[in-house]
C-alpha positions as CSV (number, residue, x, y, z in Angstrom):
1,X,-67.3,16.5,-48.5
2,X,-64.5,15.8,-46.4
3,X,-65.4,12.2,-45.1
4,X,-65.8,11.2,-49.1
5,X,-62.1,11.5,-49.0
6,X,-61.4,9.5,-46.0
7,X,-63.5,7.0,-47.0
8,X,-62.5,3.6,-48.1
9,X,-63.9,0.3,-48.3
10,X,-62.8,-3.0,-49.5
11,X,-64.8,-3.5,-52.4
12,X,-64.8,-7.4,-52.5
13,X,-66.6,-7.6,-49.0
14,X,-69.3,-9.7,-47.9
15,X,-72.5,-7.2,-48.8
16,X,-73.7,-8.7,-45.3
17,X,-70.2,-8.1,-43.8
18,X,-71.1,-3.9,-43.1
19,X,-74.3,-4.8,-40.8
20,X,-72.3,-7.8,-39.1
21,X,-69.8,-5.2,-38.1
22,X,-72.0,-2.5,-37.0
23,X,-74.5,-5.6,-35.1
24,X,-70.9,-5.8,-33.5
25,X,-70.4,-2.6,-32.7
26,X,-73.8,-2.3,-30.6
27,X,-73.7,-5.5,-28.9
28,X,-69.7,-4.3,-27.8
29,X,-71.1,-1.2,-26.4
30,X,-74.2,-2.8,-24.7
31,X,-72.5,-5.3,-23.2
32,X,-69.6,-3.1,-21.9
33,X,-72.8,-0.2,-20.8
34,X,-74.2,-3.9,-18.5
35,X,-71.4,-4.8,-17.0
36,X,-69.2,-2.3,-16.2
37,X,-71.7,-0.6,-13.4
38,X,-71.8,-3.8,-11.2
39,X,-68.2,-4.3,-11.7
40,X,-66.9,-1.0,-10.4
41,X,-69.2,-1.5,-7.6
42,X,-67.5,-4.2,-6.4
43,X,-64.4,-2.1,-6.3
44,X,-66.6,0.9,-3.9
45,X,-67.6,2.7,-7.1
46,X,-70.9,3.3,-6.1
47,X,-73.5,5.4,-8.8
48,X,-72.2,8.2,-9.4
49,X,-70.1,10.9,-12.0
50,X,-66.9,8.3,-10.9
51,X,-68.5,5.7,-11.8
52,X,-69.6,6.4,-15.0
53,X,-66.5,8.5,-15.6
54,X,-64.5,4.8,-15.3
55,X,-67.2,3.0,-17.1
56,X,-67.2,5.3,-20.1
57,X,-63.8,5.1,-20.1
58,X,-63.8,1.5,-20.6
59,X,-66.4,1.5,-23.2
60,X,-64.3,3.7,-24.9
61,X,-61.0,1.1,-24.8
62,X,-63.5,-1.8,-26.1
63,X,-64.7,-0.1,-29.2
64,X,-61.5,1.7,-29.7
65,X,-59.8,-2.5,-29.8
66,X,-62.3,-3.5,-31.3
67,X,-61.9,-1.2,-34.3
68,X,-57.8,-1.6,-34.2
69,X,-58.7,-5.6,-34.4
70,X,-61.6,-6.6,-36.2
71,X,-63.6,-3.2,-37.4
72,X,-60.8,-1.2,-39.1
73,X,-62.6,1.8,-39.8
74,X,-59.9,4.9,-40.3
75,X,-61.7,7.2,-37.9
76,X,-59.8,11.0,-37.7
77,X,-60.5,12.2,-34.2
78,X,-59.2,15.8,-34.7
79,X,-58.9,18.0,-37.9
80,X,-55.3,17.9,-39.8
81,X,-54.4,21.6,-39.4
82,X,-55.5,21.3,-35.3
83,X,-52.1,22.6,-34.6
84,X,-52.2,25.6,-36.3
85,X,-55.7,26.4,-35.1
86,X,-54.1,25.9,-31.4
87,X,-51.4,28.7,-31.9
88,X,-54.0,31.0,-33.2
89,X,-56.3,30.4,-30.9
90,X,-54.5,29.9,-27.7
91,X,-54.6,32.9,-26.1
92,X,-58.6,33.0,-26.1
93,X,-58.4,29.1,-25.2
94,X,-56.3,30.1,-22.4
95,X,-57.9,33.0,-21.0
96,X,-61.4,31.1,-21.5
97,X,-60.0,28.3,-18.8
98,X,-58.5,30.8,-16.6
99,X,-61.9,32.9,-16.4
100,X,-63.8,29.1,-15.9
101,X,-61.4,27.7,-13.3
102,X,-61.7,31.3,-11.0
103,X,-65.5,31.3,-11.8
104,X,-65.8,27.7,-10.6
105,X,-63.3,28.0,-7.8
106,X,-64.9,27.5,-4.8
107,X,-66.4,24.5,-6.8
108,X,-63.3,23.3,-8.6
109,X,-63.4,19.3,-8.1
110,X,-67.3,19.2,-9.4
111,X,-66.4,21.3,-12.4
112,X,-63.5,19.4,-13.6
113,X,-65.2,16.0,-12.6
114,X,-68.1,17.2,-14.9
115,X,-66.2,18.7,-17.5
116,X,-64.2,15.2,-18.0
117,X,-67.5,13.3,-17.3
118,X,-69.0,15.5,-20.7
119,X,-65.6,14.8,-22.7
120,X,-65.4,11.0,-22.4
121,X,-68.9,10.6,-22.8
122,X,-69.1,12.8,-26.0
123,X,-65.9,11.2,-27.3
124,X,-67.2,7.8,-26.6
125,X,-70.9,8.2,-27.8
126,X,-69.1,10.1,-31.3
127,X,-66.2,7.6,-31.7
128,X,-69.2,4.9,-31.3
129,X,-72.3,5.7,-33.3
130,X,-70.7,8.2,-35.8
131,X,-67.2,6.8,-36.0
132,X,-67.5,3.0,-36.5
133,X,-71.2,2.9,-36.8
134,X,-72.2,5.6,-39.8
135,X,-69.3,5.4,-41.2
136,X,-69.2,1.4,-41.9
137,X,-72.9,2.2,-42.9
138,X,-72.2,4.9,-45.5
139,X,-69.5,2.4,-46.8
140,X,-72.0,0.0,-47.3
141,X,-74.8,2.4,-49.0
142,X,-72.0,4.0,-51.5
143,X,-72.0,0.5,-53.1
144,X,-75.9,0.6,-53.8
145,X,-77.3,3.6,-54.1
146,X,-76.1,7.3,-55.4
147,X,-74.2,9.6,-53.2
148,X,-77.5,11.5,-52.0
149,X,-79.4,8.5,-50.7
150,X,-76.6,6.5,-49.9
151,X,-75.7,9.7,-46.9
152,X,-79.6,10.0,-46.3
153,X,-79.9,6.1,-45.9
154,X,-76.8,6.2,-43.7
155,X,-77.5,9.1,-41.7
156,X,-80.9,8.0,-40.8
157,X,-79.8,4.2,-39.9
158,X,-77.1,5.9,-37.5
159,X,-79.4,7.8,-36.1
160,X,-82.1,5.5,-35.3
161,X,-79.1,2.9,-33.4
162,X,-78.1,5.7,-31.7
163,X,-81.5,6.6,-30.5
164,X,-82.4,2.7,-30.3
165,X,-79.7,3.2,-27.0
166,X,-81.6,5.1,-25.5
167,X,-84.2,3.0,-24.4
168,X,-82.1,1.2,-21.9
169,X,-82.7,4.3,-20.1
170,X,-86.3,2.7,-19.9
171,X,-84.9,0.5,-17.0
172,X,-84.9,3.4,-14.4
173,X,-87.5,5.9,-16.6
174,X,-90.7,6.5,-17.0
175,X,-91.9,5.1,-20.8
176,X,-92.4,9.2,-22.0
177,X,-89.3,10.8,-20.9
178,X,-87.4,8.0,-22.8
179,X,-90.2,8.6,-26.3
180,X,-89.0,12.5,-25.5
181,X,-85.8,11.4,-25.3
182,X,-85.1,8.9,-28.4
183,X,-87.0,11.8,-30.7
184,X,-84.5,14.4,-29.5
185,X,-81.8,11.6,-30.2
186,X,-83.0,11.3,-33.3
187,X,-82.9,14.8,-34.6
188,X,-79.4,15.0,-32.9
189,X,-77.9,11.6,-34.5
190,X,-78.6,13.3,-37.9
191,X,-77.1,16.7,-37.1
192,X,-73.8,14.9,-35.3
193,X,-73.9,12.8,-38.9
194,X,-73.5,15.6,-41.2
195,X,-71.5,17.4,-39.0
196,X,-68.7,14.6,-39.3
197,X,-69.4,14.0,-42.8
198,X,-68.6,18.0,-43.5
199,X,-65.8,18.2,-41.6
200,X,-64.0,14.8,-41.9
201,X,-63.1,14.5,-38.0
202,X,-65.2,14.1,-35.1
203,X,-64.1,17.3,-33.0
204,X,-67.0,19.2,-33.9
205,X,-69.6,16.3,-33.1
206,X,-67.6,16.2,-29.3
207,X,-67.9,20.1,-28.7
208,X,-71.5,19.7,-29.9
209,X,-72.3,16.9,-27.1
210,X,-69.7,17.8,-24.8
């Protein structure tokens, strides 16, 4: 698979070095998910899609640092031949917005506010939990068990920190709409996981979300 290729680790690392990184990771994300919300609101960003437009944006710059700094997992965001796909595919691309945007017109600010609150959510969540997160896991699996259970092992830790997120939501939820929620996550972590793993980029995981 495509991410095989990609995939490179340091082979005289710390065996405990992987799960400090990912530990990292989460508290990163967490931390940013806190305090951001309180912040803008003392800049007038009240709850809301700005809000958590500017917020995810944020958490996106803090992982995306942390991972140039300390992390330094190679993370492809788009496929290699996305150019070529884009002159191929343009003309549907194009026509598809143009239909959207007169569809949506007496609506326009809501639909572009929610289409850019899907995309940096999506990109954030992907470049997060399958990005950094699986991938530093899978590195760390490679080195102990076959190929098969090292990508089952990985898949299914990724899955459950993703999922593990979601309880925060239990702040402002009641407790069984967060256990529906973290089971859906579940099943979802492990279909964005092979997704990325086929494909080698994270596009397809975004479109998925997004």
């Amino acid at each position: 698979m495509v991410l095989f290729q990609l995939l490179a680790f340091k082979e005289d690392e710390n065996s405990a070095m992987p799960f400090i990184k990912v530990a990292i990771t989460v508290a990163c994300y967490l931390i940013t998910l806190f305090l951001m919300p309180p912040l803008t609101a003392v800049f007038g960003m009240h709850a809301g899609p700005v809000q958590v437009i500017v917020t995810e944006s944020l958490m996106l710059l803090a992982v995306l640092i942390l991972n140039r700094l300390y992390i330094k997992q190679h993370i492809r965001l788009l496929p290699t031949n996305t150019m070529s796909e884009l002159r191929k595919n343009g003309v549907p691309l194009g026509l598809t917005i143009i239909v959207l945007l007169i569809f949506f017109r007496n609506h326009l600010n809501q639909f572009l506010i929610s289409l850019l609150l899907s995309l940096i959510v999506a990109i954030t969540e992907e470049y997060t939990f399958r990005g950094i997160i699986f991938t530093t896991l899978l590195s760390r699996c490679l080195k102990q068990f076959t190929t098969i259970r090292a990508t089952i092992a990985a898949m299914i830790a990724a899955a459950l920190i993703f999922a593990a997120m979601h309880l925060t939501n239990l702040l402002s939820q009641p407790v069984w709409s967060v256990f529906c929620q973290v089971l859906y996550v579940i099943g979802l972590g492990l279909l964005l996981a092979a997704i990325y793993l086929i494909t080698g980029n994270l596009l397809g995981a975004i479109v998925s979300i997004g």
